[in-house]
mmCIF file of C-alpha atoms in Angstrom:
data_model
loop_
_atom_site.group_PDB
_atom_site.id
_atom_site.type_symbol
_atom_site.label_atom_id
_atom_site.label_comp_id
_atom_site.label_asym_id
_atom_site.label_seq_id
_atom_site.Cartn_x
_atom_site.Cartn_y
_atom_site.Cartn_z
ATOM 1 C CA MET A 1 14.904 -30.505 3.314
ATOM 2 C CA THR A 2 11.378 -30.380 3.298
ATOM 3 C CA GLU A 3 11.160 -27.412 6.098
ATOM 4 C CA LEU A 4 13.836 -25.555 3.395
ATOM 5 C CA TRP A 5 11.985 -26.160 0.950
ATOM 6 C CA LYS A 6 9.242 -24.977 2.316
ATOM 7 C CA ALA A 7 10.679 -21.689 3.626
ATOM 8 C CA ARG A 8 11.570 -20.747 -0.053
ATOM 9 C CA ARG A 9 7.947 -21.366 -1.142
ATOM 10 C CA LEU A 10 6.976 -19.075 1.161
ATOM 11 C CA GLY A 11 9.624 -16.569 0.608
ATOM 12 C CA LEU A 12 9.191 -16.816 -3.678
ATOM 13 C CA LYS A 13 5.421 -16.508 -2.982
ATOM 14 C CA LEU A 14 5.925 -13.143 -0.885
ATOM 15 C CA ASP A 15 8.775 -11.618 -3.158
ATOM 16 C CA LYS A 16 5.745 -12.193 -5.426
ATOM 17 C CA GLU A 17 3.190 -10.315 -2.897
ATOM 18 C CA ILE A 18 5.770 -7.542 -2.148
ATOM 19 C CA GLN A 19 6.380 -6.591 -5.756
ATOM 20 C CA GLN A 20 2.473 -6.523 -6.674
ATOM 21 C CA LEU A 21 2.313 -3.733 -3.670
ATOM 22 C CA GLN A 22 5.084 -2.134 -5.176
ATOM 23 C CA VAL A 23 3.857 -1.663 -8.063
ATOM 24 C CA THR A 24 0.533 -1.552 -6.637
ATOM 25 C CA LEU A 25 2.422 1.854 -4.348
ATOM 26 C CA SER A 26 3.925 3.117 -7.975
ATOM 27 C CA GLU A 27 0.299 3.586 -9.623
ATOM 28 C CA LEU A 28 -1.116 5.203 -6.216
ATOM 29 C CA ASP A 29 1.930 7.853 -6.930
ATOM 30 C CA THR A 30 0.458 8.822 -10.079
ATOM 31 C CA VAL A 31 -3.126 10.037 -8.593
ATOM 32 C CA ARG A 32 -3.531 12.735 -6.897
ATOM 33 C CA PRO A 33 -3.584 13.160 -3.546
ATOM 34 C CA LYS A 34 -7.361 14.605 -2.209
ATOM 35 C CA LYS A 35 -8.356 12.479 -5.388
ATOM 36 C CA THR A 36 -11.194 9.092 -4.049
ATOM 37 C CA THR A 37 -9.763 6.217 -6.103
ATOM 38 C CA TYR A 38 -11.367 2.560 -6.176
ATOM 39 C CA ILE A 39 -10.225 -0.205 -3.575
ATOM 40 C CA LYS A 40 -11.249 -4.480 -4.453
ATOM 41 C CA ARG A 41 -12.438 -5.718 -1.270
ATOM 42 C CA ALA A 42 -13.746 -9.255 -1.769
ATOM 43 C CA ASN A 43 -14.991 -8.573 -5.202
ATOM 44 C CA VAL A 44 -16.560 -5.300 -4.860
ATOM 45 C CA PHE A 45 -15.301 -1.946 -5.528
ATOM 46 C CA PHE A 46 -15.232 0.541 -3.003
ATOM 47 C CA LEU A 47 -14.606 4.474 -3.412
ATOM 48 C CA GLU A 48 -11.805 5.455 -1.010
ATOM 49 C CA GLN A 49 -9.218 8.477 -0.387
ATOM 50 C CA ARG A 50 -6.084 7.689 -1.930
ATOM 51 C CA ASP A 51 -4.494 8.753 0.962
ATOM 52 C CA ALA A 52 -5.610 6.154 3.233
ATOM 53 C CA ILE A 53 -4.870 3.597 0.749
ATOM 54 C CA VAL A 54 -1.263 4.403 0.194
ATOM 55 C CA GLN A 55 -1.509 3.820 4.141
ATOM 56 C CA THR A 56 -3.200 0.994 3.887
ATOM 57 C CA LYS A 57 -0.470 -0.799 1.116
ATOM 58 C CA LYS A 58 2.839 0.937 3.102
ATOM 59 C CA ASN A 59 1.643 -1.592 6.125
ATOM 60 C CA GLU A 60 0.798 -3.979 4.337
ATOM 61 C CA LEU A 61 4.430 -4.304 2.691
ATOM 62 C CA LYS A 62 6.160 -3.310 5.834
ATOM 63 C CA ASP A 63 4.416 -6.841 7.302
ATOM 64 C CA LYS A 64 5.396 -8.992 3.963
ATOM 65 C CA GLU A 65 8.609 -7.674 4.209
ATOM 66 C CA LYS A 66 8.682 -8.553 8.375
ATOM 67 C CA MET A 67 7.360 -12.251 7.152
ATOM 68 C CA ARG A 68 10.153 -12.463 3.861
ATOM 69 C CA PRO A 69 12.640 -14.894 5.275
ATOM 70 C CA GLU A 70 16.774 -14.089 4.764
ATOM 71 C CA PHE A 71 17.888 -16.353 2.689
ATOM 72 C CA ARG A 72 16.631 -17.052 -1.133
#
């Protein structure tokens, strides 16, 4: 029972992170493709090309979706 609970908690946490990544990607869609955008890493903001950020976030989303358990 404990393992099932842990798996469900992990699934809920991953669902939340996946939702945040999807929102981030939809917000980045409103930015012009060649525009530089701020990204936060370790409490510091960096300027980076929008396309690079989108690619990074898409890869992160794919990784999290692979880790997601199939049951709810």
